Amino acid sequence: MPKRAQHLLLLGLAWLLPQAALAEAGSPTSPVDPERLETLLYQDCGSCHGMTLRGGLGPALPQDRMQALSPEALTHIIRHGIPGTAMPGWQALLSEEEARWMAEHLQTDNRLKTLDD
Ligand code: HEC
């Protein structure tokens, strides 16, 4: 193979590999879709935390309690789960940005404000 072709091939590979890594990490370029994320939160997370987030197999997730965690910690829990418990990681379904949106929703726009009412 001529040297120039080898060069181009290497350049191509150098470009492709990070693309593959990005695709695996979710799609950071796709915009956050609040409607999809809210449905996921109250239905899929709700299957364990209760559709109103009042708890079930998993603990209740009211806004006041979610505020005790940093947005970073909450995002991390959502993406990676809690090892050794039934809380699964969601990184296959949620990009960093989407998990972050969900964390902020839980802390500021949560349908369940408190358990104290
Ligand atoms: C298969 C059941 C299940 C599903 C689905 C699930 N969780 Fe959990 N989650 C749990 C359990 C069980 C715990 C408690 C783990 C422990 O013992 O610390 C937990 C803990 C948590 C915590 C920590 C609560 C706290 O007070 O420390 C957060 C936040 C959380 N889940 C958010 C979510 C979100 C957001 C989703 C959806 C993206 C989700 N969970 C989906 C079972 C689930």
Short mmCIF file of C-alpha atoms in Angstrom, two decimals, residues 15 24 26 28 79-80:
data_model
loop_
_atom_site.label_atom_id
_atom_site.label_comp_id
_atom_site.label_asym_id
_atom_site.label_seq_id
_atom_site.Cartn_x
_atom_site.Cartn_y
_atom_site.Cartn_z
CA TRP A 15 -11.39 9.85 13.63
CA GLU A 24 -21.52 4.14 23.18
CA GLY A 26 -25.23 7.75 24.62
CA PRO A 28 -24.39 13.78 23.66
CA ARG A 79 -26.07 6.75 35.51
CA HIS A 80 -24.29 4.10 37.57
#
